[in-house]
Coordinates of C-alpha atoms and ligand atoms in Angstrom, one line a residue:
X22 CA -1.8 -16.7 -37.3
X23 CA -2.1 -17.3 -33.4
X24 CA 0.4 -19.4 -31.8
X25 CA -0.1 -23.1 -30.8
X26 CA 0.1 -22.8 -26.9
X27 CA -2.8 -24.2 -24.9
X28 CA -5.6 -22.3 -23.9
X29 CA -5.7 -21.0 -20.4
X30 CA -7.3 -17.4 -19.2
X31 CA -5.2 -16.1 -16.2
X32 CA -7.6 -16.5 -13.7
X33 CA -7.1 -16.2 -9.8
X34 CA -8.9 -19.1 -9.2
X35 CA -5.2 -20.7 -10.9
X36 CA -3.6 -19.2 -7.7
X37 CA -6.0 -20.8 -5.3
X38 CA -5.8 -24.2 -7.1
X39 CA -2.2 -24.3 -7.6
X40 CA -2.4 -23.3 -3.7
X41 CA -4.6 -25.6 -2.4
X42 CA -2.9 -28.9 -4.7
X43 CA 0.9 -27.9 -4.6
X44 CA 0.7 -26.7 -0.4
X45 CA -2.2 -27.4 0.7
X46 CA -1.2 -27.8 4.6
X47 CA 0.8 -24.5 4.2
X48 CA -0.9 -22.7 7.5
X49 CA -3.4 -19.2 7.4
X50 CA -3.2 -17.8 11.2
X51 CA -5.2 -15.1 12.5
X52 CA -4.5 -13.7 15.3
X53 CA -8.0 -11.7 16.4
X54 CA -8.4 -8.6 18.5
X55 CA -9.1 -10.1 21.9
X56 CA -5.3 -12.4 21.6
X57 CA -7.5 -15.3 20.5
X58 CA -6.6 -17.6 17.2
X59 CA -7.6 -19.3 14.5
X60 CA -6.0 -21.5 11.9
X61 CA -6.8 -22.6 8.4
X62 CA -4.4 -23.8 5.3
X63 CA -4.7 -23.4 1.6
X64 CA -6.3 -26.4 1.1
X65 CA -9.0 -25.7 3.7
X66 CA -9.4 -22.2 2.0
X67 CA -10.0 -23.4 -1.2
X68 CA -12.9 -25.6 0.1
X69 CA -14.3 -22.3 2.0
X70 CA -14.1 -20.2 -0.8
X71 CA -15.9 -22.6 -3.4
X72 CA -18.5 -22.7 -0.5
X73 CA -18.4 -18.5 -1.1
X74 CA -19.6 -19.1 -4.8
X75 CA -22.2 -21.6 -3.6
X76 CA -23.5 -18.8 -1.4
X77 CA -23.0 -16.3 -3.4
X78 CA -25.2 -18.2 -6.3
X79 CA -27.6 -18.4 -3.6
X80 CA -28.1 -14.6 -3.6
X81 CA -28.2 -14.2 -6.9
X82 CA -24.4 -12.6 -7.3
X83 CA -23.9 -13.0 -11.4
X84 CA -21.0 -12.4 -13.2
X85 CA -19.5 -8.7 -12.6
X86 CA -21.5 -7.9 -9.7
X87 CA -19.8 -6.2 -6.8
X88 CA -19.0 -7.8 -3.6
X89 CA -17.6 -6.1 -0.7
X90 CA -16.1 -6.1 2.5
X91 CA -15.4 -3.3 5.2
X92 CA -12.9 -6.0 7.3
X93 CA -9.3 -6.1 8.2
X94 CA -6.9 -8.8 7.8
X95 CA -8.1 -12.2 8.7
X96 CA -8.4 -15.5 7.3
X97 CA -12.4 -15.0 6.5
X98 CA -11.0 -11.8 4.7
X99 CA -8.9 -14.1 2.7
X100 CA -11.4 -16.2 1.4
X101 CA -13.8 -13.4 0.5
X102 CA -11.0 -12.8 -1.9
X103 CA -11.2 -16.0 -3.3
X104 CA -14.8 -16.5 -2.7
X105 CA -16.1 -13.1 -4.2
X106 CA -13.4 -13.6 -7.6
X107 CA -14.1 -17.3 -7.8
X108 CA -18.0 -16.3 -8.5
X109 CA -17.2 -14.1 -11.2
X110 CA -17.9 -11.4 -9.0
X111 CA -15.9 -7.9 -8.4
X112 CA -14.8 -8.3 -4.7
X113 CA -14.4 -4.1 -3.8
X114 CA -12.1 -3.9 -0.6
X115 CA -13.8 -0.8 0.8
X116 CA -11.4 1.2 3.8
X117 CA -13.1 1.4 7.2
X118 CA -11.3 4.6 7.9
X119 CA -12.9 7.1 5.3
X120 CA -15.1 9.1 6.1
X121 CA -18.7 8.3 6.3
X122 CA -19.3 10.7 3.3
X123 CA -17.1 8.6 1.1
X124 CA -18.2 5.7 2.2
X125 CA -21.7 6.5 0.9
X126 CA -20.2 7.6 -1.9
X127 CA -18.5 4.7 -2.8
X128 CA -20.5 1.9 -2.0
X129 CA -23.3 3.3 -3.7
X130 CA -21.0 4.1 -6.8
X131 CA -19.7 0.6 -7.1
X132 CA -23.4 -0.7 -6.4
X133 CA -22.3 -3.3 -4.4
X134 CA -24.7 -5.8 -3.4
X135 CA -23.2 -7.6 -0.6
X136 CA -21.7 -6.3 2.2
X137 CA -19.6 -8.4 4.5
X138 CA -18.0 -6.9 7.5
X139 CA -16.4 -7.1 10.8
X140 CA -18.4 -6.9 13.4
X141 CA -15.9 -3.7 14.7
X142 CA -17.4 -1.7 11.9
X143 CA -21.1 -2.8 13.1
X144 CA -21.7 1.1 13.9
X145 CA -20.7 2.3 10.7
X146 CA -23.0 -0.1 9.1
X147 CA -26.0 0.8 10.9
X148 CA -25.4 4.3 10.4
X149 CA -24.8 4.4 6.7
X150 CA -27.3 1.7 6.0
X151 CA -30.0 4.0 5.3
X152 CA -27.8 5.9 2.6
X153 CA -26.2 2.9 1.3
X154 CA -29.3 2.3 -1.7
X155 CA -27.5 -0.7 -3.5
X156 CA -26.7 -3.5 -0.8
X157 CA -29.3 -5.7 -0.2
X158 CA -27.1 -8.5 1.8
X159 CA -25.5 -7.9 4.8
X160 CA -23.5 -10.4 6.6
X161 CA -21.2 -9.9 9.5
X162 CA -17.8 -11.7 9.4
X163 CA -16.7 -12.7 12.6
X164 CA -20.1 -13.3 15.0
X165 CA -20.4 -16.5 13.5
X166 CA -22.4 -15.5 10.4
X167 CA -19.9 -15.7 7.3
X168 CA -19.6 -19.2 9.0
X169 CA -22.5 -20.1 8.9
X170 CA -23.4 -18.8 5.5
X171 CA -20.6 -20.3 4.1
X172 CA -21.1 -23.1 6.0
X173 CA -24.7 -24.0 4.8
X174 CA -22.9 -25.4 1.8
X175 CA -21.2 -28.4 0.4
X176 CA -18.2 -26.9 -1.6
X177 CA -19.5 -28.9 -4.7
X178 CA -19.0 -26.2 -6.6
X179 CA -16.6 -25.0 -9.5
X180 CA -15.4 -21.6 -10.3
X181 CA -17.0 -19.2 -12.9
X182 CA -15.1 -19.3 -15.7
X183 CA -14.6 -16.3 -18.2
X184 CA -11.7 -14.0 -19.8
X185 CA -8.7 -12.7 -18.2
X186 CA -9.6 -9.4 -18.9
X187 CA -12.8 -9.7 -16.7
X188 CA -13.0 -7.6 -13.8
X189 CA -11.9 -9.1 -10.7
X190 CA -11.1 -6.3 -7.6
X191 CA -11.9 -2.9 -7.3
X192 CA -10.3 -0.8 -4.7
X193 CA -10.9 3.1 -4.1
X194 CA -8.0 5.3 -4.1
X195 CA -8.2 8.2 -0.4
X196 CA -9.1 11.3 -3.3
X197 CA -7.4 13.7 -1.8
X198 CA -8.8 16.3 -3.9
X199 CA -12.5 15.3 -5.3
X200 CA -14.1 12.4 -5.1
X201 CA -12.5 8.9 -4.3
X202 CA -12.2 7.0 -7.6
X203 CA -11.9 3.2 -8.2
X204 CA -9.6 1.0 -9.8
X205 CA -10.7 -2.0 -11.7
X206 CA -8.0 -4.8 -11.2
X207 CA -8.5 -7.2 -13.7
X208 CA -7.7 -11.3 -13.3
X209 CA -5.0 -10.5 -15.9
X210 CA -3.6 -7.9 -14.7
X211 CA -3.6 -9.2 -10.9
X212 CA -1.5 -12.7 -12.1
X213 CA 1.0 -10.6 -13.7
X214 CA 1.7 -8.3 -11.3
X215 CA 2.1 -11.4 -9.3
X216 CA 4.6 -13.1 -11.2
X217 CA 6.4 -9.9 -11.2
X218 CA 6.1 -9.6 -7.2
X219 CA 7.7 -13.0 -6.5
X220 CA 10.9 -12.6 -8.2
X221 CA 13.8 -13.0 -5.9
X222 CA 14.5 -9.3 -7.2
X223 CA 11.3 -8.2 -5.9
X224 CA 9.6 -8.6 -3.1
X225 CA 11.6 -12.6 -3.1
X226 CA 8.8 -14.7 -1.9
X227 CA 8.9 -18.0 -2.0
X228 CA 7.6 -21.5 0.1
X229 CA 9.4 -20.8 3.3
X230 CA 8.3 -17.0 4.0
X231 CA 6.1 -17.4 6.5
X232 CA 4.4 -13.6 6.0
X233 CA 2.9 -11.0 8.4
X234 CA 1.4 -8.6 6.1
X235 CA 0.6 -5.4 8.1
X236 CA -0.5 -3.5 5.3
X237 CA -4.4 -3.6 5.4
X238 CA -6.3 -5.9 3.1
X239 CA -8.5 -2.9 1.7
X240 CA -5.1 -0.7 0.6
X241 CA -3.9 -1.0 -2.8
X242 CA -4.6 -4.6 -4.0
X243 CA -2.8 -5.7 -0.4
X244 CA 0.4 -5.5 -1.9
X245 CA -0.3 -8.5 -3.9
X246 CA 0.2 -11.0 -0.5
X247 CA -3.2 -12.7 -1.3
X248 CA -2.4 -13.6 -4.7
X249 CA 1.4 -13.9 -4.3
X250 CA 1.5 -16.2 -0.9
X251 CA -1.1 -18.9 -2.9
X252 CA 1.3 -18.9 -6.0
X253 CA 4.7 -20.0 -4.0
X254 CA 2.7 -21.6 -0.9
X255 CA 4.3 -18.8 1.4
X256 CA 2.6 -19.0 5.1
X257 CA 0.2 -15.9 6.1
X258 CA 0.1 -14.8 8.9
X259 CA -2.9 -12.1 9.8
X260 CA -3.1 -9.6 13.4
X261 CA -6.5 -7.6 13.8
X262 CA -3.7 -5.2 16.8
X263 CA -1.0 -3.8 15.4
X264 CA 0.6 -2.4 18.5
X265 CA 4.2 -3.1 18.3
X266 CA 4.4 -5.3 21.5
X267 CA 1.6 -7.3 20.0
X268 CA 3.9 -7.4 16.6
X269 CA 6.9 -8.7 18.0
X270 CA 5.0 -11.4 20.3
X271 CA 3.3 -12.9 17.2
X272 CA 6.6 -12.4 15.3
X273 CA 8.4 -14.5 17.9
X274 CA 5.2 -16.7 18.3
X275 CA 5.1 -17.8 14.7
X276 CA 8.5 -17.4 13.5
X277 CA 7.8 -15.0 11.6
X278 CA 10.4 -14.2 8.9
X279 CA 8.8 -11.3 6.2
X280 CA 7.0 -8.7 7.2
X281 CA 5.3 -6.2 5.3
X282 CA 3.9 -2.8 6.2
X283 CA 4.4 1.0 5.6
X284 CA 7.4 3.3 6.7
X285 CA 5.4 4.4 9.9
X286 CA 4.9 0.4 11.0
X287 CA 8.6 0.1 10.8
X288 CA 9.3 3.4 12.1
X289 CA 7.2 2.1 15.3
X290 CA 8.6 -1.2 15.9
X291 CA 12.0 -0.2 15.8
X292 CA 11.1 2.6 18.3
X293 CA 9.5 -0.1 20.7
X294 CA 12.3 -2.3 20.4
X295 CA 14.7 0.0 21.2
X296 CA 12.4 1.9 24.2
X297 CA 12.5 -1.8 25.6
X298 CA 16.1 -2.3 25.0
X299 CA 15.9 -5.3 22.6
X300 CA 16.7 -6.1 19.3
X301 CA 14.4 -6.1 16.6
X302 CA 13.1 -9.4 16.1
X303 CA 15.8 -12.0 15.0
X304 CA 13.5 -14.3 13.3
X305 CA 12.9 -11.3 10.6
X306 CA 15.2 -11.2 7.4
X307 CA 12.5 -10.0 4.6
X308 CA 11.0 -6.3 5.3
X309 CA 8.9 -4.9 2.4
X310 CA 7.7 -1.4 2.8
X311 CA 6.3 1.3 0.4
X312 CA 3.4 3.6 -0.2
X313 CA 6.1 6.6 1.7
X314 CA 9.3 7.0 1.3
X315 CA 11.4 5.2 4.3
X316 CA 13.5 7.5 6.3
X317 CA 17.6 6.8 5.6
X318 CA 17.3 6.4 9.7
X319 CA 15.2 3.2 9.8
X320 CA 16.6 1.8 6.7
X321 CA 20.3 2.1 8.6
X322 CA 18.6 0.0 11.8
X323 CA 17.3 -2.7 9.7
X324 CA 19.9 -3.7 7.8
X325 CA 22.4 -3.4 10.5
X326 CA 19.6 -5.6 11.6
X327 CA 20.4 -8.1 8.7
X328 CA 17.2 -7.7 7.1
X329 CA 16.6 -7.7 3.4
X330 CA 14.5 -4.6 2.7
X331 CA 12.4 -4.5 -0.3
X332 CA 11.4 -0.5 -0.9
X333 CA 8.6 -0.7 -3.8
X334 CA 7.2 2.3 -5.0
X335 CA 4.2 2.2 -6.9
X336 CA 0.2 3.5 -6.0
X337 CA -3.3 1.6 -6.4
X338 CA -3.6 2.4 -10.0
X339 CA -0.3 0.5 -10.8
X340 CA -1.4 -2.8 -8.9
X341 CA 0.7 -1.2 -6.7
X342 CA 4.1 -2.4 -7.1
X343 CA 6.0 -1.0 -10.1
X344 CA 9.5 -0.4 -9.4
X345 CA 11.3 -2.1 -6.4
X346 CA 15.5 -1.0 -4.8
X347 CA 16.9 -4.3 -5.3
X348 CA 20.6 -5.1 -5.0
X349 CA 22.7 -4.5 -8.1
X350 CA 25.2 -6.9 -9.4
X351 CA 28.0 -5.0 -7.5
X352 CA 26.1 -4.4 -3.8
X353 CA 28.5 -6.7 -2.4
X354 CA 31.4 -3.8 -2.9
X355 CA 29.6 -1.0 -1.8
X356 CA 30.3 0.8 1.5
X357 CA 27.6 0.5 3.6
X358 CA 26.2 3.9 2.8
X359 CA 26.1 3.3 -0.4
X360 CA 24.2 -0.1 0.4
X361 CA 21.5 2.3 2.4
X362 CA 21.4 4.9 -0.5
X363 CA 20.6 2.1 -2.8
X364 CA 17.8 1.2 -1.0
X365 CA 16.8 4.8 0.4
X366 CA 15.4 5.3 -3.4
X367 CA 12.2 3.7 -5.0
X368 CA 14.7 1.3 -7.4
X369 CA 13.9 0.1 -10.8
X370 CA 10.9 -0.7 -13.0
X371 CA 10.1 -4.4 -12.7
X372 CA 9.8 -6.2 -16.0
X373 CA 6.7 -5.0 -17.1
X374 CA 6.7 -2.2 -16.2
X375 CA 8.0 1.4 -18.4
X376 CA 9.1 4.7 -16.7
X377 CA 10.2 8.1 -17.6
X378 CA 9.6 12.0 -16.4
X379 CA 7.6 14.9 -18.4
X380 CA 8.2 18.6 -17.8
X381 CA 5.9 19.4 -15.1
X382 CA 4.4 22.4 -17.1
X383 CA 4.4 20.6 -20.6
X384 CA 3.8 16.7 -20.5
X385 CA 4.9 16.4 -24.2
X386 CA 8.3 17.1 -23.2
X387 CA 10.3 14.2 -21.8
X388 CA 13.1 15.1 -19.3
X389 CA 17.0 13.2 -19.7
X390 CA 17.3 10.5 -17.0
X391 CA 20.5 12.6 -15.6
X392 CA 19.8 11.9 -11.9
X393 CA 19.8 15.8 -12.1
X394 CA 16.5 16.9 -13.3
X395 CA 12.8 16.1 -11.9
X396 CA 9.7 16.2 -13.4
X397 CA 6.4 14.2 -13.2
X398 CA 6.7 10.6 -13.0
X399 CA 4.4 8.4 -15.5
X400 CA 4.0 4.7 -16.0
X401 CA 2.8 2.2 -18.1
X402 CA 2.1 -1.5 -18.9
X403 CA -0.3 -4.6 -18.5
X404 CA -1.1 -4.0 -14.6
X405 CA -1.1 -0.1 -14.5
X406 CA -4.9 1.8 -14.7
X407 CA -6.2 3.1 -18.1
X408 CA -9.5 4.4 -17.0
X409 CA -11.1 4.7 -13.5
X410 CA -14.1 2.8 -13.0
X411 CA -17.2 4.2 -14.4
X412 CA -14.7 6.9 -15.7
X413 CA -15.7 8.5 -19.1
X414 CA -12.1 8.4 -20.4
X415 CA -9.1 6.7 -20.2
X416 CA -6.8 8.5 -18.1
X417 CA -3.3 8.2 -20.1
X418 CA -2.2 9.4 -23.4
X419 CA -2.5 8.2 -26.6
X420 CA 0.3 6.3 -26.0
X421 CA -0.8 4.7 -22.4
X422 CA 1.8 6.8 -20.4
X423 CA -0.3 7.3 -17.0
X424 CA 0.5 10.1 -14.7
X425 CA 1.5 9.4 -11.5
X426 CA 1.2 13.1 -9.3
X427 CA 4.4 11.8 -7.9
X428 CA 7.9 13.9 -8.9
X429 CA 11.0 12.3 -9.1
X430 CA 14.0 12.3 -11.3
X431 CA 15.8 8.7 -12.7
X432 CA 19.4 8.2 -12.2
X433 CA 21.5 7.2 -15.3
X434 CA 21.5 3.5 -14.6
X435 CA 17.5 3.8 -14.4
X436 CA 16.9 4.0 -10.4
X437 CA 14.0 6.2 -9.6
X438 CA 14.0 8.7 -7.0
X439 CA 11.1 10.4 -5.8
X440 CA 11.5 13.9 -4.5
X441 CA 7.4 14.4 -3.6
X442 CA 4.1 14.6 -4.9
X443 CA 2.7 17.1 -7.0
X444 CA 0.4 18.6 -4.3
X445 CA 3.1 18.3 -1.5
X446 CA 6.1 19.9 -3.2
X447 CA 7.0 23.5 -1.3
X448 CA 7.0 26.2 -4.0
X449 CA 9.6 29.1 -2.5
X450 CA 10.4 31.8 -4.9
X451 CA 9.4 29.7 -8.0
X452 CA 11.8 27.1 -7.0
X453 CA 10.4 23.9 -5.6
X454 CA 12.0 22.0 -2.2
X455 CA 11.0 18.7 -1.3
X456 CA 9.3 17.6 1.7
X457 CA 10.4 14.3 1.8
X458 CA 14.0 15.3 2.1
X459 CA 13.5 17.6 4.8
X460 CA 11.8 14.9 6.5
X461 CA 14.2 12.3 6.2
X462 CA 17.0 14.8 7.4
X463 CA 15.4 15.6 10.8
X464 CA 13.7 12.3 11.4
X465 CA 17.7 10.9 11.6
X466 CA 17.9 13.2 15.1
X467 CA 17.5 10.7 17.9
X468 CA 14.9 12.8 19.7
X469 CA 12.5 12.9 16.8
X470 CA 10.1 10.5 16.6
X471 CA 8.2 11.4 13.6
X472 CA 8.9 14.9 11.1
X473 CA 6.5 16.1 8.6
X474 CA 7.4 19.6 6.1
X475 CA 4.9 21.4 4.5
X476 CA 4.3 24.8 2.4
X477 CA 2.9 28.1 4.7
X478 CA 2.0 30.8 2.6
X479 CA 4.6 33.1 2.5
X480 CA 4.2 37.4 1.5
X481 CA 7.7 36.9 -0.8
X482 CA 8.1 33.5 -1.4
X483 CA 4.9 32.3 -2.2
X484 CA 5.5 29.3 0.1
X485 CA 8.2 28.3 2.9
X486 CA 8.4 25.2 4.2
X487 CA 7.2 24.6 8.1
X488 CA 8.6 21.5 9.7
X489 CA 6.3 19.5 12.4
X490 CA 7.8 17.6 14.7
X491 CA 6.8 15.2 17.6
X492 CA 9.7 14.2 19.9
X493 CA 10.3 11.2 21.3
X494 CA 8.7 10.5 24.9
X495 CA 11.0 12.1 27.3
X496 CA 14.0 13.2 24.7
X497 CA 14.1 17.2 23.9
X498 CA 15.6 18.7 21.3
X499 CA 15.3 22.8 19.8
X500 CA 14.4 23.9 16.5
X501 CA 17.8 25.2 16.6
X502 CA 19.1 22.3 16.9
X503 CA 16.9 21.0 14.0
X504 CA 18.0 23.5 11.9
X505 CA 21.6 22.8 12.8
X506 CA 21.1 19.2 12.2
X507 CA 19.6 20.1 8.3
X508 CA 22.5 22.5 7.4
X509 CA 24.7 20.4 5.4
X510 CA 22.3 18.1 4.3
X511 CA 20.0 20.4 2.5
X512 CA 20.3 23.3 0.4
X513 CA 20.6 26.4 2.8
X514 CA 17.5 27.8 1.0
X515 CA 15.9 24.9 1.8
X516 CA 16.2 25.1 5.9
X517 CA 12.5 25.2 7.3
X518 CA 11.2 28.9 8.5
X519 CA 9.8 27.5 11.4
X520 CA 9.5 24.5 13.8
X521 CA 6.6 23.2 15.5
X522 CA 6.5 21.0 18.2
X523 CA 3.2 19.1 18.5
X524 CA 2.0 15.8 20.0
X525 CA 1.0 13.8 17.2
X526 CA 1.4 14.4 13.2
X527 CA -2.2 13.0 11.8
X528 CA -1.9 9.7 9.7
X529 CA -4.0 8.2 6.6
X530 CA -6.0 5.1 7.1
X531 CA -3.1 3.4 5.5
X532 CA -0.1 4.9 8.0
X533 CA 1.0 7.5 5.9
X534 CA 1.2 10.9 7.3
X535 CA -2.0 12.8 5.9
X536 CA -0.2 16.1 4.9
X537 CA -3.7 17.1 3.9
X538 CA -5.1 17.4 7.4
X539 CA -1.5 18.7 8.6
X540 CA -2.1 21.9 5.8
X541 CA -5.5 22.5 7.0
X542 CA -4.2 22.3 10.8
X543 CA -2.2 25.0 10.1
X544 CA -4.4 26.8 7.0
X545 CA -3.8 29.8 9.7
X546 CA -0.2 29.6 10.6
X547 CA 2.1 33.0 9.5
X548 CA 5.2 33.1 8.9
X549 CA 7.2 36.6 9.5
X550 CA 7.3 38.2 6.1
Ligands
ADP629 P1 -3.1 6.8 -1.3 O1 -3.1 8.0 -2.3 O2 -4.3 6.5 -0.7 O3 -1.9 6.9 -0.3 P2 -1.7 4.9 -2.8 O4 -1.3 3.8 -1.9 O5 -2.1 4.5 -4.2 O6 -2.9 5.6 -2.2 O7 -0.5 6.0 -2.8 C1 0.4 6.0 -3.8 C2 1.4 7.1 -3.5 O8 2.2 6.8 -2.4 C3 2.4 7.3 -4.6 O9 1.9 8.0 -5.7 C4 3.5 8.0 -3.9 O10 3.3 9.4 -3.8 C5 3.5 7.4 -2.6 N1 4.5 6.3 -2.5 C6 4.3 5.0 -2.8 N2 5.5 4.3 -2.6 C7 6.4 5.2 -2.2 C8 7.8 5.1 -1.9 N3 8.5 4.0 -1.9 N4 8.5 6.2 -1.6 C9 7.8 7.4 -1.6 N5 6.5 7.6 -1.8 C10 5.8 6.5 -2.2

């Protein structure tokens, strides 16, 4: 027997109606790379986007077919989302910043059949065109074109209609070993992450955010801000420059009160503001970050700051967000170090969401949640990958538990606490020392601008960590110092063998330091036996 609720398939197209009916004047700014901008609403997007499915008709886009776009954030961007879902299609958010091997690789393994870009990424188009053997359309989205494309129609249109479970975005994950492999968000799974995202215990969005999401538009499902701003009628506000000084000046400009981006984009303004000797901006009281773990130093400055920080961690294959540091019931009575500890770990599952650790050597073997022992960190539920696209198995076990390549260990009361990835742990002596703490530790020296650890081979220990550091402009400080500064705070074992001072650390297209190309800039480097 079935129950007797009405139908409805979770759709986006929901989102973009609800949107467009319930706050419909809400704003969508864009603030371009040459300082120019441009402004739409919800109500206006809706229009555009049904336009999208016209056009898209037009080409002979069918149900399933791929759509994508090599574009940051802007409100064009925005309704591609719409546009490209609202057809039925797959809209594949594809990151300008891979390399051009992997971009041939996975345009061509999507087969996607449009292409719509920014006209910043013009070069990369007309260099991979020639390998690119499955686009036929290619339209550029900000020289006029996608206007006038779009444009050509009346917005008479309605929206495809099908099953939740369709397909509705696919988004590569970096591959940092192999091949970059896609995840294949579903309209299902994409509403319910949603729901999950705007919960006051999440990431708290509601009508009168007005939201600068930094985080790109091609990482990780964009946080959800797409999806998540149309449900609660939030305000979105989009920068193509992501300098700092810009930041603050559209922050100021717009009254700006959540913003969103990685550990690095918070790391940055909070350096500018203080290298200019002014607060962070006042109009901010929302900061979500994720995707790295935040540095005990900047979660300290914001909060003295006043802002509410929401630390998710989760990846692309889990929608992204799955568990979220949100205040407990007793925050109120906590010291103000506890406060920061609290939300200096990655928090708690959302609803949804399940958690638990496996013995890194034998996943059949479940480890106690004693905030004492780590292992490797698996998820399931409704919004977390089972199979990557085109993959020829599911990826989790026979009871859907997904590994994550992150290791962390859960505290008694449930909070997760990730000690590193898999690949980035530092194995000394058959004992394993995490990056991320030694990186949070030095990064709280006020000369230190950014820290990154990794594992040099090492004649006894198999691996010892190396700590690389790039100082602040005009502040010093020793790797004595450094070293001084860790004793205490990490197991004397622990303690880097060597410091390196260098100009810049190299970062992912997403912000995140890419300990990859840091272990290959120093594939030579020897430590004294
Ligand atoms: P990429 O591999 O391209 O960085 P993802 O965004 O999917 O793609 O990365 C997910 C990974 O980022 C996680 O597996 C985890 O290692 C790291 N991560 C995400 N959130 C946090 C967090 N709050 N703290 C520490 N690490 C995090």
């Amino acid at each position: 027997m079935l129950g007797a609720m009405q139908d409805w398939e979770l759709r986006a197209s929901l989102l973009i109606d609800h949107a467009a009916r319930e706050h419909g004047s809400r704003e969508i700014v864009t603030r371009w790379n040459d300082g120019s901008e441009s402004r739409t609403n919800w109500a206006e997007l809706r229009g555009d986007a049904l336009k999208m499915v016209q056009a898209l008709k037009r080409l002979g886009i069918e149900k399933g077919d791929r759509v994508a776009t090599l574009a940051m954030n802007h409100g064009p961007h925005l309704v591609s989302w719409y546009g490209a879902t609202g057809a039925g299609a797959v809209l594949h958010t594809i990151n300008p910043r891979l390399f051009d091997e992997q971009l041939v690789y996975i345009a061509n393994h999507a087969e996607d059949r449009v292409l719509i870009y920014d006209s910043a990424f013009q070069e990369i188009v007309d260099r991979l065109k020639p390998q690119w053997t499955t686009i036929e359309h290619y339209i550029c989205f900000d020289n006029g074109e996608f206007a006038d494309w779009i444009g050509a129609e009346d917005g008479e249109a309605e929206w495809v209609t099908g099953s939740e479970r369709d397909p509705c975005m696919l988004c590569y994950t970096s591959g940092t070993t192999g091949n970059p492999k896609g995840v294949l968000f579903e309209h299902r799974s994409n509403i319910l992450h949603t729901y999950a995202a705007i919960m006051p215990q999440c990431a708290d969005l509601n009508s009168r955010s007005c939201v600068l999401p930094v985080v790109p538009m091609f990482h990780a499902n964009n946080w959800s801000f797409p999806w998540a701003a149309a449900a609660v009628g939030a305000k979105l506000v989009y920068c193509a420059n992501n300098d700092p000084a810009n930041l603050c000046d559209l922050i100021e400009r717009e009254d700006i009160n959540y913003l969103a981006g990685v550990p690095t984009v918070w790391l940055s303004l909070t350096q500018h503001c203080e290298a200019q000797g002014m607060p962070l901006p006042p109009t901010i009281t929302h900061a979500v970050t994720g995707g790295a773990a935040m540095p005990r130093s900047t979660i300290e400055k914001l909060m003295r700051a006043g802002i509410r920080i929401a630390h998710a961690w989760g990846m692309t294959e889990t929608s992204p967000i799955a568990t979220i540091a949100f205040e407990p019931h007793d925050f109120d009575l906590m010291t103000f170090d506890e406060q920061v500890t609290i939300k200096a770990r990655q928090g708690k599952a959302l609803f949804g969401v399940q958690l638990r650790i496996v013995d890194l050597g034998d996943p059949s073997k479940e480890l106690p949640r004693d905030g004492e022992t780590s292992g490797a960190l698996q998820v399931r539920g409704p919004w977390v990958l089972k199979r990557y696209f085109k993959g020829e198995e599911d990826c989790v076990d026979a009871d859907q538990w997904f590994d994550t390549g992150d290791v962390a260990l859960i505290h008694p009361d449930g909070t997760l606490q990730l000690t590193d990835r898999t690949k980035d742990v530092i194995k000394s002596g058959g004992e394993w020392i995490s990056s991320v703490e030694l990186e949070n530790a030095a990064v709280a020296h006020p000369a230190v601008a950014e820290a990154a650890a990794i594992g040099i081979a090492h004649p006894k220990w198999d691996e010892r960590p190396l700590l690389v550091v790039v100082k602040k402009p005009g502040m010093d400080v020793s790797a004595d110092e450094l070293r001084k500064l860790l004793t205490g705070k990490v197991a004397k074992w622990w303690l880097p063998d060597a410091v390196e001072f260098v100009d810049e650390i190299p970062h992912t297209a997403t912000g995140k330091i890419s300990k990859k190309d840091l272990r290959e800039r120093f594939r030579d480097y020897r430590l004294d036996g």
